[in-house]
GROMACS .gro file of C-alpha atoms in nm:
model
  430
    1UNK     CA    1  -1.910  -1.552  -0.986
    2UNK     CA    2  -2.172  -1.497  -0.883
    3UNK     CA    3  -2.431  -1.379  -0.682
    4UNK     CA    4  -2.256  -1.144  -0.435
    5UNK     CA    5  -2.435  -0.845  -0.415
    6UNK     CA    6  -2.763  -1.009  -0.481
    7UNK     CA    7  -3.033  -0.739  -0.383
    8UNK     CA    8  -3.126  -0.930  -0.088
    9UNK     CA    9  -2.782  -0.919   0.072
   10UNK     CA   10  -2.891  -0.565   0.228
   11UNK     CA   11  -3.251  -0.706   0.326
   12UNK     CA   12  -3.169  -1.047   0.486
   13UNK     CA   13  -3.107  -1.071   0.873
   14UNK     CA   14  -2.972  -1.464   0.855
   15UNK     CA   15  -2.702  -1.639   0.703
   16UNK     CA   16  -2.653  -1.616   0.311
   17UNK     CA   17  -2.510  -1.834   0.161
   18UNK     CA   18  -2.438  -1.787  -0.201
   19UNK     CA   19  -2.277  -2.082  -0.455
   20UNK     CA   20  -1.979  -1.995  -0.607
   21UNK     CA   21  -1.669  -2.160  -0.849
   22UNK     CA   22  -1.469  -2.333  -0.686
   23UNK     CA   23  -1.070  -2.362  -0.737
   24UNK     CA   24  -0.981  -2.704  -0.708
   25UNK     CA   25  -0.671  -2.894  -0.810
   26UNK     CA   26  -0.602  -3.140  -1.108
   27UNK     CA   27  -0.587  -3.437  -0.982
   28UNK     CA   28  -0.378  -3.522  -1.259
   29UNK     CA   29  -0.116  -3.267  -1.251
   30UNK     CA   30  -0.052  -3.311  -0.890
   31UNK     CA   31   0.133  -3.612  -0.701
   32UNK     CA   32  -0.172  -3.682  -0.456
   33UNK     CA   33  -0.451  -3.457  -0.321
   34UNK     CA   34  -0.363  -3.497   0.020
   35UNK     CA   35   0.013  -3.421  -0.033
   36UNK     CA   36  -0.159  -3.069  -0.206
   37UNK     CA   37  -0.331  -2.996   0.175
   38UNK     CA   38  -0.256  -2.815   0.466
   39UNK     CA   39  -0.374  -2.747   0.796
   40UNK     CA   40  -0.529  -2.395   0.876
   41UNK     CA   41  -0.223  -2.142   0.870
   42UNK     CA   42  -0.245  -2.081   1.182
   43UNK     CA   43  -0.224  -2.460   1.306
   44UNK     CA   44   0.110  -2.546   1.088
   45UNK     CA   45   0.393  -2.522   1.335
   46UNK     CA   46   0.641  -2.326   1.186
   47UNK     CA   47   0.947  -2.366   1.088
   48UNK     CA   48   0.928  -2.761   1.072
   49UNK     CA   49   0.564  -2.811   0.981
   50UNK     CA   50   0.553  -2.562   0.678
   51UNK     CA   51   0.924  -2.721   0.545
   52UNK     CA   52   0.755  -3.088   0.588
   53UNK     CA   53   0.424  -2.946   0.355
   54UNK     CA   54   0.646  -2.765   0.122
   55UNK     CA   55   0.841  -3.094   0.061
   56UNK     CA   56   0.513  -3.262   0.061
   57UNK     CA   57   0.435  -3.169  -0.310
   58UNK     CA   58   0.567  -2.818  -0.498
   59UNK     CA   59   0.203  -2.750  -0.564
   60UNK     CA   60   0.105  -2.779  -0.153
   61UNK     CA   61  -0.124  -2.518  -0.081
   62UNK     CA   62   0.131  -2.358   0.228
   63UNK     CA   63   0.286  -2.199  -0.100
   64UNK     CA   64   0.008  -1.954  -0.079
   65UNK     CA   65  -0.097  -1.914   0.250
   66UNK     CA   66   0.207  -1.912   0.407
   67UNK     CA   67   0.474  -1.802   0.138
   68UNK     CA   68   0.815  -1.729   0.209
   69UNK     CA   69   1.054  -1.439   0.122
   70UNK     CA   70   1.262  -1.195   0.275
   71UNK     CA   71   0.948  -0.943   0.312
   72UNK     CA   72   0.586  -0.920   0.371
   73UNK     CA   73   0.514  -0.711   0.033
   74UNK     CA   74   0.755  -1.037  -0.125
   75UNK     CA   75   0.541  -1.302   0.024
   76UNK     CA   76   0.206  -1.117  -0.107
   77UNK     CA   77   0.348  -1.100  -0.435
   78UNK     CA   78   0.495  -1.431  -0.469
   79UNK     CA   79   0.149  -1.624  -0.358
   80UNK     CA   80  -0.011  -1.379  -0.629
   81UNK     CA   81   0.240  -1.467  -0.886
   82UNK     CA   82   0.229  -1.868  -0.738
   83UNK     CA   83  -0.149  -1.868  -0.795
   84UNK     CA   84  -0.145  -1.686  -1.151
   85UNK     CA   85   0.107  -1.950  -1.238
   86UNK     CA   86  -0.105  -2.252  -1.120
   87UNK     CA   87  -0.393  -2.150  -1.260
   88UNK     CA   88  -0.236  -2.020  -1.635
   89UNK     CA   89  -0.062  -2.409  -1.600
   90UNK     CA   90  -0.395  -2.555  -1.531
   91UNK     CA   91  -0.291  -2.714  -1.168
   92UNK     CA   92  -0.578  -2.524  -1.025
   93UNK     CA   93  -0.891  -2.523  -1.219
   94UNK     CA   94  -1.227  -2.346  -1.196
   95UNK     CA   95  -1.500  -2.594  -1.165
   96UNK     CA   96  -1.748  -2.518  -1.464
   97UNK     CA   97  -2.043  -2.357  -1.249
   98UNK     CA   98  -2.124  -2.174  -0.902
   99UNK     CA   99  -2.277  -2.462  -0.657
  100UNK     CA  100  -2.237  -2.486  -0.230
  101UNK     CA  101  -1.992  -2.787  -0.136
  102UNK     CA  102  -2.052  -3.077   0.076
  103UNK     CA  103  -1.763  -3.152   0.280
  104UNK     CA  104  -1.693  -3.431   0.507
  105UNK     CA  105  -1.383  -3.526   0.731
  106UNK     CA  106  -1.417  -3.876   0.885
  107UNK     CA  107  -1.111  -4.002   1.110
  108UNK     CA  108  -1.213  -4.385   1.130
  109UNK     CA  109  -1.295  -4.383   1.500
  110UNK     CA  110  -1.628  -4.233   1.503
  111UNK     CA  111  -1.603  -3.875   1.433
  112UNK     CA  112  -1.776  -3.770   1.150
  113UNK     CA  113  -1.806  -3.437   1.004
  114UNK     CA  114  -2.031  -3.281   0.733
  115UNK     CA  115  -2.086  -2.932   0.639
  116UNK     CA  116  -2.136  -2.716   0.362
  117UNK     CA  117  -1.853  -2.494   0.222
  118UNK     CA  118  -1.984  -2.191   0.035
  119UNK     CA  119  -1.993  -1.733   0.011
  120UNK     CA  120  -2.101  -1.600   0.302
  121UNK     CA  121  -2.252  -1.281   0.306
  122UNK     CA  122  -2.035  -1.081   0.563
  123UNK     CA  123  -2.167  -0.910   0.846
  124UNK     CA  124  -2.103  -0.686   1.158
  125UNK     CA  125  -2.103  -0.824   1.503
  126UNK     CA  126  -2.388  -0.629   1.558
  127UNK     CA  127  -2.604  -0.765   1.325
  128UNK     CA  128  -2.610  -1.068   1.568
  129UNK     CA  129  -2.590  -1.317   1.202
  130UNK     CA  130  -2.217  -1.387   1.274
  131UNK     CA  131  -2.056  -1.394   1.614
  132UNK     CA  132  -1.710  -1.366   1.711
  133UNK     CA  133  -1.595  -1.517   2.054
  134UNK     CA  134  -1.262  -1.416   2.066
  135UNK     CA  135  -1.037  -1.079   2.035
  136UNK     CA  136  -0.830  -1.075   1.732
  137UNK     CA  137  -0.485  -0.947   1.668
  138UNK     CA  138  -0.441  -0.669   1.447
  139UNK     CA  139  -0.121  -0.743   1.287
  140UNK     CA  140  -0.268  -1.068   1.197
  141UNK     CA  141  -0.559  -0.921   1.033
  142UNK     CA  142  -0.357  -0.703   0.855
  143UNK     CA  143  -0.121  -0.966   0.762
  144UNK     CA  144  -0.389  -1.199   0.606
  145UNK     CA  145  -0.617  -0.884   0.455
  146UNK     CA  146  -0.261  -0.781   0.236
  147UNK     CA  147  -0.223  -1.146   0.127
  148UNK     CA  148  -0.625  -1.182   0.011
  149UNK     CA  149  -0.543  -0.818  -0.149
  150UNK     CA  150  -0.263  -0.944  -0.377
  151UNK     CA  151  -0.422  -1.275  -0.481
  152UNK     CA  152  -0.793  -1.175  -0.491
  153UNK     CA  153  -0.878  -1.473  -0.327
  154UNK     CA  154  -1.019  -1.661  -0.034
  155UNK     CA  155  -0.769  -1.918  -0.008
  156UNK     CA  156  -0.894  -2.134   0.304
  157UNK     CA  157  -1.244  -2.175   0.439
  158UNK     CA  158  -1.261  -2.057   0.770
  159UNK     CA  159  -1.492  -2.262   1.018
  160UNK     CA  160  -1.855  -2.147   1.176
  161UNK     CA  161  -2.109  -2.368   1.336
  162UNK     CA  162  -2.498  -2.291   1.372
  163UNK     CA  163  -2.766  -2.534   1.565
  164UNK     CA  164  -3.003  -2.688   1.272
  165UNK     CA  165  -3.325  -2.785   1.337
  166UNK     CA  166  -3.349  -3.161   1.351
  167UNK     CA  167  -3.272  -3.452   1.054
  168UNK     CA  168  -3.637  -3.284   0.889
  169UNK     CA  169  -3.457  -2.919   0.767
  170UNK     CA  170  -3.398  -2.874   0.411
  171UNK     CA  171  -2.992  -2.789   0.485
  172UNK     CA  172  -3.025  -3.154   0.692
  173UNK     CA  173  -3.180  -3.296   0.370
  174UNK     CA  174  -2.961  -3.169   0.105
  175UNK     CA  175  -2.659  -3.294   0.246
  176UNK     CA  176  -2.729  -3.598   0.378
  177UNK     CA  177  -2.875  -3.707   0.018
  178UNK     CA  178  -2.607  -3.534  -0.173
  179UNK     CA  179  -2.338  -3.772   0.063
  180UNK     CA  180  -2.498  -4.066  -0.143
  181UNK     CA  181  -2.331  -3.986  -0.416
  182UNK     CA  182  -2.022  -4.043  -0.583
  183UNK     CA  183  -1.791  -3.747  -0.441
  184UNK     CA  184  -1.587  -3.490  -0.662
  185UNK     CA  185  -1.278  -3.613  -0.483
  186UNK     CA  186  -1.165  -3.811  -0.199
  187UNK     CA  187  -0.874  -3.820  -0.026
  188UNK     CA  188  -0.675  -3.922   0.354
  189UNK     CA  189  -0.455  -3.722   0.465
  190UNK     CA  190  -0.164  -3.812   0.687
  191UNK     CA  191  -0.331  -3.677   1.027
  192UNK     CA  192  -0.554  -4.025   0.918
  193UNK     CA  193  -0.874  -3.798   0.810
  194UNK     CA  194  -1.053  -3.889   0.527
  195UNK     CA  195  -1.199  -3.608   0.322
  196UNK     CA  196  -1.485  -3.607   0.092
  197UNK     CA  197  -1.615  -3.333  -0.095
  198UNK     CA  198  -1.911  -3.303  -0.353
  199UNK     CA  199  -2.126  -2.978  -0.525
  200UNK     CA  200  -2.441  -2.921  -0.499
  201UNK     CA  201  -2.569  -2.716  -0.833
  202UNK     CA  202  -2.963  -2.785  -0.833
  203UNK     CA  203  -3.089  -2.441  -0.823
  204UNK     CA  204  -3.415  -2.634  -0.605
  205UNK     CA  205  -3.164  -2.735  -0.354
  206UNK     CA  206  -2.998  -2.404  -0.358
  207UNK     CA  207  -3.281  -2.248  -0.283
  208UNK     CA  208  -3.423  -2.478   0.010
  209UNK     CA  209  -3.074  -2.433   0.188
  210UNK     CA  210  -3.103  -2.089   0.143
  211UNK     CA  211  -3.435  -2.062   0.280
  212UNK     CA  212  -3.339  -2.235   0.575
  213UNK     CA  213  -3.029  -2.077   0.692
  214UNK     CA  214  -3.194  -1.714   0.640
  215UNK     CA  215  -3.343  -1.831   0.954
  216UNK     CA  216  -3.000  -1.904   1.154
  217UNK     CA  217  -2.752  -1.749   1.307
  218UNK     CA  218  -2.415  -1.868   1.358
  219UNK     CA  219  -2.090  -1.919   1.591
  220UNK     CA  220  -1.722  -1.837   1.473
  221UNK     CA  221  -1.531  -2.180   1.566
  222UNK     CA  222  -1.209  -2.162   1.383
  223UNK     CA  223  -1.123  -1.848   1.177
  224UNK     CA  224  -1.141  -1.502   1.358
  225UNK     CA  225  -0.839  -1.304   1.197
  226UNK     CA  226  -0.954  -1.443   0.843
  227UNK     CA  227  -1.354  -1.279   0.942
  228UNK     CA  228  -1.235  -0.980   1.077
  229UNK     CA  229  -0.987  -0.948   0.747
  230UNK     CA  230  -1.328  -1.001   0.548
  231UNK     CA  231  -1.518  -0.721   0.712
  232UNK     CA  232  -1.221  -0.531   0.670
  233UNK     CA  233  -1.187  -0.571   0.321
  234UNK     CA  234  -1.563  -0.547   0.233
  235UNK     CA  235  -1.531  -0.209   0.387
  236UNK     CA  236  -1.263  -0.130   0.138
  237UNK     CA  237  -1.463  -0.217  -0.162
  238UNK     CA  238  -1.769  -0.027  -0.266
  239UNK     CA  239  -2.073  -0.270  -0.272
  240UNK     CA  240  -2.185  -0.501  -0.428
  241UNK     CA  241  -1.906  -0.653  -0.506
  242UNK     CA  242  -1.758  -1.023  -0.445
  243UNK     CA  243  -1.572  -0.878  -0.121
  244UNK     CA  244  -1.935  -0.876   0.056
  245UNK     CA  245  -1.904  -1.216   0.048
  246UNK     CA  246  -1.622  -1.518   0.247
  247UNK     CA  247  -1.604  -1.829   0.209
  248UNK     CA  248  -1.642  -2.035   0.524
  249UNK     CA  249  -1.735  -2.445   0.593
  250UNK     CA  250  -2.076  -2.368   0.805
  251UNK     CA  251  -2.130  -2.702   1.013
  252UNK     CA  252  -2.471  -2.765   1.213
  253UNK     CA  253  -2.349  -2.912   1.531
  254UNK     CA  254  -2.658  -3.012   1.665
  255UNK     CA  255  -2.626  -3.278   1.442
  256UNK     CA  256  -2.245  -3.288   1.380
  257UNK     CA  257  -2.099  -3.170   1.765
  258UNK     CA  258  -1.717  -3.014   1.730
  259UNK     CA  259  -1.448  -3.065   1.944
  260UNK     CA  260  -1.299  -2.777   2.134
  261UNK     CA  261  -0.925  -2.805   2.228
  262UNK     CA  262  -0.694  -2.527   2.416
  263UNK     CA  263  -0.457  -2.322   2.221
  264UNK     CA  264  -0.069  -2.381   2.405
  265UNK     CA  265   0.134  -2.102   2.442
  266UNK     CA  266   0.501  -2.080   2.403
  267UNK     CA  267   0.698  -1.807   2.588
  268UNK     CA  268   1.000  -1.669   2.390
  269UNK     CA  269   1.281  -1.569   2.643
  270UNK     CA  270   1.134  -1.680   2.971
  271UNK     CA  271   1.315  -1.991   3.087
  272UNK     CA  272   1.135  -2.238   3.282
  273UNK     CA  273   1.282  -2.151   3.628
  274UNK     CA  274   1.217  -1.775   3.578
  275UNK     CA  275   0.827  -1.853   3.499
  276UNK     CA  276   0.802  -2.048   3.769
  277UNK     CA  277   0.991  -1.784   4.052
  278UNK     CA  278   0.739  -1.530   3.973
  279UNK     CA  279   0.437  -1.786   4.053
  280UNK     CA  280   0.558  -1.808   4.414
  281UNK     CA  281   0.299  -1.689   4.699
  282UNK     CA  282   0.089  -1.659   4.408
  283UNK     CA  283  -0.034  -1.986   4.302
  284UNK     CA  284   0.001  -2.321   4.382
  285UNK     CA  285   0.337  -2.478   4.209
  286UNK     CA  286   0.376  -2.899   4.251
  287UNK     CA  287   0.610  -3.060   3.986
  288UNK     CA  288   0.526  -3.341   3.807
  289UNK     CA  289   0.733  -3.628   3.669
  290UNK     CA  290   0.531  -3.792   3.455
  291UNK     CA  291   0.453  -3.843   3.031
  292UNK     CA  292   0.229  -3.535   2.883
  293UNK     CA  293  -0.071  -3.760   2.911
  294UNK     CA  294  -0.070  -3.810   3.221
  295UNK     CA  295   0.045  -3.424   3.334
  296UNK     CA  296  -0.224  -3.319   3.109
  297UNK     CA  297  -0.495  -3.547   3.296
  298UNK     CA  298  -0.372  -3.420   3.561
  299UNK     CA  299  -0.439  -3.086   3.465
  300UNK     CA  300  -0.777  -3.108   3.371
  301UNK     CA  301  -0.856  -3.222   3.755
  302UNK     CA  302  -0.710  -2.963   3.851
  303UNK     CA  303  -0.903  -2.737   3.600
  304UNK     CA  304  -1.224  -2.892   3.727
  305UNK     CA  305  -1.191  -2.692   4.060
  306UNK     CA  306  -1.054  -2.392   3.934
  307UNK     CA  307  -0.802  -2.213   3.716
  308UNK     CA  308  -0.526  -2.461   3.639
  309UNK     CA  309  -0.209  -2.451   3.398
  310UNK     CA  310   0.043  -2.673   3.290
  311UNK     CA  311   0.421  -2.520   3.261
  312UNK     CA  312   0.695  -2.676   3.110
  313UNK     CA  313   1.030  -2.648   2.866
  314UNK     CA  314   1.260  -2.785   3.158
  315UNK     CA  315   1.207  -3.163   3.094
  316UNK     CA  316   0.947  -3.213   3.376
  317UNK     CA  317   0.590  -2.997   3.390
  318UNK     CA  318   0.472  -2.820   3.645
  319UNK     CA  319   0.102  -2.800   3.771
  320UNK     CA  320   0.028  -2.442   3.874
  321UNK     CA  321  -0.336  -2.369   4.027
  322UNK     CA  322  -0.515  -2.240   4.317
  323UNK     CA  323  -0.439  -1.864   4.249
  324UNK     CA  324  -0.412  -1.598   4.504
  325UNK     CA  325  -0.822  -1.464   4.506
  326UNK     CA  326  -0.635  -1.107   4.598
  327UNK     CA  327  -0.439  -1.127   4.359
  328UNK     CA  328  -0.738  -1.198   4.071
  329UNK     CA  329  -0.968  -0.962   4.218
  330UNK     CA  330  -0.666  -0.655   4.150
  331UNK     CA  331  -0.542  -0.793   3.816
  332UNK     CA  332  -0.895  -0.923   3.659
  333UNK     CA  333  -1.143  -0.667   3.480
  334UNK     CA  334  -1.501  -0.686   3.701
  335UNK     CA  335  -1.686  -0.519   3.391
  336UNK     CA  336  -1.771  -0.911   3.225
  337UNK     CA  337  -1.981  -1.161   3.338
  338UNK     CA  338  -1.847  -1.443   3.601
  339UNK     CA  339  -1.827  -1.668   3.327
  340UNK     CA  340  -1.564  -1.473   3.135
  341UNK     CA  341  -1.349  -1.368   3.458
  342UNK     CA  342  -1.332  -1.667   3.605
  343UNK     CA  343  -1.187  -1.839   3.217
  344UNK     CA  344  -0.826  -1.983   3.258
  345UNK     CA  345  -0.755  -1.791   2.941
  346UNK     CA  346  -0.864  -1.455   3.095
  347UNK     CA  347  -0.681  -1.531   3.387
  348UNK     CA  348  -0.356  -1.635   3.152
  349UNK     CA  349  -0.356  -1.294   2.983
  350UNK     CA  350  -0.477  -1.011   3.279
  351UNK     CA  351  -0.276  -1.206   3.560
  352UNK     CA  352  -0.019  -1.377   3.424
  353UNK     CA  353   0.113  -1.241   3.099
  354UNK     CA  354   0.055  -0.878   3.214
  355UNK     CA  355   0.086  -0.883   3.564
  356UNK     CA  356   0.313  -1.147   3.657
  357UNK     CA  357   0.534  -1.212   3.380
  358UNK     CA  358   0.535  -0.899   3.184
  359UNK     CA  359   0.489  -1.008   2.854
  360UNK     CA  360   0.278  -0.861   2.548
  361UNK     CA  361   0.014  -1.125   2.474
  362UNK     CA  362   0.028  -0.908   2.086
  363UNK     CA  363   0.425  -0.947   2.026
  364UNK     CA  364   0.550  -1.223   1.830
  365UNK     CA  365   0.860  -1.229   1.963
  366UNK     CA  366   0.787  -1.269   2.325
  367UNK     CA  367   0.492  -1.560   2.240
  368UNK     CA  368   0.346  -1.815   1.971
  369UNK     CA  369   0.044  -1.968   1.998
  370UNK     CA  370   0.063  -2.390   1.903
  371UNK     CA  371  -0.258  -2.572   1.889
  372UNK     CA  372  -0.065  -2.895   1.960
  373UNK     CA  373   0.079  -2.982   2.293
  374UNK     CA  374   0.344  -3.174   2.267
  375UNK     CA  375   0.461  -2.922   2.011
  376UNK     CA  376   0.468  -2.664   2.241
  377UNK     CA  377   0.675  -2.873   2.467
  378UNK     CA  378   0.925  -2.941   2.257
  379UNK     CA  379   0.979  -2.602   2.106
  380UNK     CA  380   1.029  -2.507   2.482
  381UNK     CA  381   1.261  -2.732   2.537
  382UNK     CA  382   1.479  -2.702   2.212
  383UNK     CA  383   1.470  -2.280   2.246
  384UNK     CA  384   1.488  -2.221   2.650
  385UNK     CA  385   1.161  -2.073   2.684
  386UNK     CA  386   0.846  -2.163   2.849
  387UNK     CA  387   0.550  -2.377   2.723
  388UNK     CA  388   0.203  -2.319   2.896
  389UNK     CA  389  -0.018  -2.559   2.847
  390UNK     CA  390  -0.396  -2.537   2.868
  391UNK     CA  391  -0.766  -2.695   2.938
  392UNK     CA  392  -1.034  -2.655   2.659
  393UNK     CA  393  -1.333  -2.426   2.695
  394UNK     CA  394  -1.671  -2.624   2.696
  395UNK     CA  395  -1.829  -2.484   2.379
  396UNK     CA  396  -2.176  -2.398   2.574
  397UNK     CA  397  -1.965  -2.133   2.747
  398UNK     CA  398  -1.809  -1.978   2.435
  399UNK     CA  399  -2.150  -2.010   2.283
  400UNK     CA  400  -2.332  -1.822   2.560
  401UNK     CA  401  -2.056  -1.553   2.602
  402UNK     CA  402  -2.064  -1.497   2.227
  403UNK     CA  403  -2.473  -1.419   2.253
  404UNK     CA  404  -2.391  -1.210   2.529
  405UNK     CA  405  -2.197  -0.991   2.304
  406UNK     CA  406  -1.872  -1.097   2.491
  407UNK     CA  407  -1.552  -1.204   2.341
  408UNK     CA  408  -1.268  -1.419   2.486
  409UNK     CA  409  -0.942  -1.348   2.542
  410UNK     CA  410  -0.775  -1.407   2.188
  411UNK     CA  411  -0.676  -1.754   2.070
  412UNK     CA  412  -0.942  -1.918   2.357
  413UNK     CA  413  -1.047  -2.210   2.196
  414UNK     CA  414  -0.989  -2.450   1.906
  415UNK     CA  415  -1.297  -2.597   1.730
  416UNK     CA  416  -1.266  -2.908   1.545
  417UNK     CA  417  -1.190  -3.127   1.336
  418UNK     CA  418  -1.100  -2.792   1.114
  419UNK     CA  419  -1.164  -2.815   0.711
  420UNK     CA  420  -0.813  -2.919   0.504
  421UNK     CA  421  -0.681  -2.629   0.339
  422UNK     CA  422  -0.662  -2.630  -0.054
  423UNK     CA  423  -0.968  -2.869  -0.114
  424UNK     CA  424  -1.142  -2.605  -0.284
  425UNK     CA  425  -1.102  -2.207  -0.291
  426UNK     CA  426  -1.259  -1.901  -0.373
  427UNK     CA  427  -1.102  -1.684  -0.607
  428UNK     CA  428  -1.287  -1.319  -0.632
  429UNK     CA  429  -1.256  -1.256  -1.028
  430UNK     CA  430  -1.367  -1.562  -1.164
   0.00000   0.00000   0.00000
């Protein structure tokens, strides 16, 4: 590849952000590109959104980030021996020399998205270069850190935004020019997004987006199990050595503003009626018959004046708010800043999950995370548990807490539109 470990990687304090060759697929040996994508791994909705992508095209890109077999060490090995195989069959091909990517998403109703996709030089927290807002779980990190082992690859781009400096900076410059011209691919997927992607290989331009990001800092959005599986995986390798580097889409949203949904969670085991028992004396309870849209209106009122959460899995939803203050001031940690104690998601996980309802916010088989609602509700309803529904973060809180040094409680926020997975990828040894 490449440049990782490039002499400056130890002397830098900004983002670096090194070209590299991407994997992309043959058009030509595929049925479409956008029956080849996926969402994020973590956004497909398993088991009936990674059988519907799997069905989608034999070559979809869930075949190696989410592979099945009977064991973990299986699924590592069969995404290595998937991606050997794609790539000895010439599905996936190496695009002839290192360049950043332009990538844009466009839905058709005014949001527009354009960032560049390229190596980033992986850092610590501390540094201040990268920051993390949210906790991560460690079985997830060591989940995804054993599947980049046994492909040597960064399969999906995970998503950071920084503030640019106005329509003048170089990064501004390059990209805007280099969406004038004719794209490397093209593609809408069924979600309705367009996707456009192009290189940029001009060692001048390069160099001028290099310059100007040295200067930058930026803000995890989407993507903090696949960082903290970078950093733990640069730690394995002596450097330099292409592990010092990830690849992530880095999006300036001063210029191109995200949008920041809730992450639902669904409660394995506790029916609706149980959830709801425990609440009692505790919180506010009112029952609402009405469609998700409206309930879900309906909770963001009600998360305008204070901690607010929508329960449901029993064919009606359930507004719960106005919590007991004695009741957060013995269950919520007074060692963060107001901002962070008074977050519905902190309040979810010290109150709720461990106080209330006694269940491990870390154990799989007592809750899922769903970024989509109406998911969540269904999966409820179909397995007798409990769906909690929740109201986004604004991102100027995340972004302040993150300065701060302060993480979220763990799957906080979603950031997006987030990039399609299998547009391009990083693979480590070429």
């Amino acid at each position: 590849m490449n440049t990782a470990g490039h002499p400056e990687a130890t002397t830098r304090r900004g983002l670096e952000l090194t070209p590299f060759r991407g994997l992309r697929y043959d058009p030509d040996r595929v049925g479409s590109l956008a029956a080849v994508t996926s969402p994020p791994y973590d956004v497909v909705v398993r088991p009936d959104g990674l059988h519907h992508l799997q069905s989608a095209d034999p070559h979809n890109i869930v075949r190696l980030i989410l592979p099945e077999a009977a064991t973990p060490t299986a699924r590592n090995a069969q995404a290595a021996d998937t991606l050997h195989r794609w790539l000895t069959d010439g599905v996936l091909t190496p695009d002839p020399e290192p360049g950043l990517y332009v990538y844009e998403q466009h839905d058709g109703n005014g949001m527009l998205q354009r960032g560049l996709i390229g190596a980033l030089r992986v850092s610590d927290p501390a540094e201040g270069v990268v920051l993390p807002h949210e906790d991560v779980m460690p079985h997830i990190v060591a989940d995804r850190a054993a599947l980049m082992r046994a492909t040597s690859a960064n399969l999906e781009p995970l998503l950071l935004t920084y503030r640019g400096n106005g329509p003048a900076a170089a990064t501004t410059e390059v990209v805007e020019r280099t969406a004038e011209k004719p794209p490397l691919l093209a593609t809408t997927t069924e979600d309705g997004f367009s996707h456009r992607l192009w290189s940029v290989t001009d060692p001048g331009d390069v160099a001028r987006i290099q310059s100007d990001l040295a200067h930058h800092q930026a803000l995890i959005a989407d993507g903090h199990h696949r960082w903290a599986t970078y950093c733990l995986l640069r730690a394995e390798h002596p450097s330099p050595s292409p592990w010092d580097y990830g690849l992530v889409l880095l999006v300036d949203t001063a210029r191109y503003p995200l949008r920041v949904r809730a992450i639902h969670r669904l409660l394995h085991g506790l029916p609706v009626a149980d959830a709801l028992a425990a609440l009692y004396g505790r919180f506010r309870v009112r029952r609402l018959d009405a469609p998700l849209t409206e309930a879900l209106a309906a909770l963001g009122d009600a998360a305008a004046a204070g901690n607010a959460f929508l329960l449901a899995g029993d064919g009606a939803f359930h507004l719960v708010d106005r919590p007991d203050p004695d009741l957060l001031s013995r269950t919520v940690p007074t060692d963060r800043p107001t901002a962070w104690r008074t977050l519905d998601a902190t309040v979810l996980h010290a109150t709720l999950l461990a106080h209330v309802w006694h269940i491990p916010e870390d154990s799989p088989a007592h809750i899922a995370y769903i970024h989509d609602a109406s998911a969540t509700v269904t999966k409820a309803e179909r397995d007798g548990g409990t769906a909690v529904l929740m109201h986004p973060v604004r991102e100027e809180v995340v972004r302040d807490l993150a300065r701060q040094g302060v993480t979220m409680p763990r799957k906080s926020t979603s950031f997006g539109p987030k990039p399609a997975s299998g547009l391009v990828l990083r693979a480590l040894d070429i």
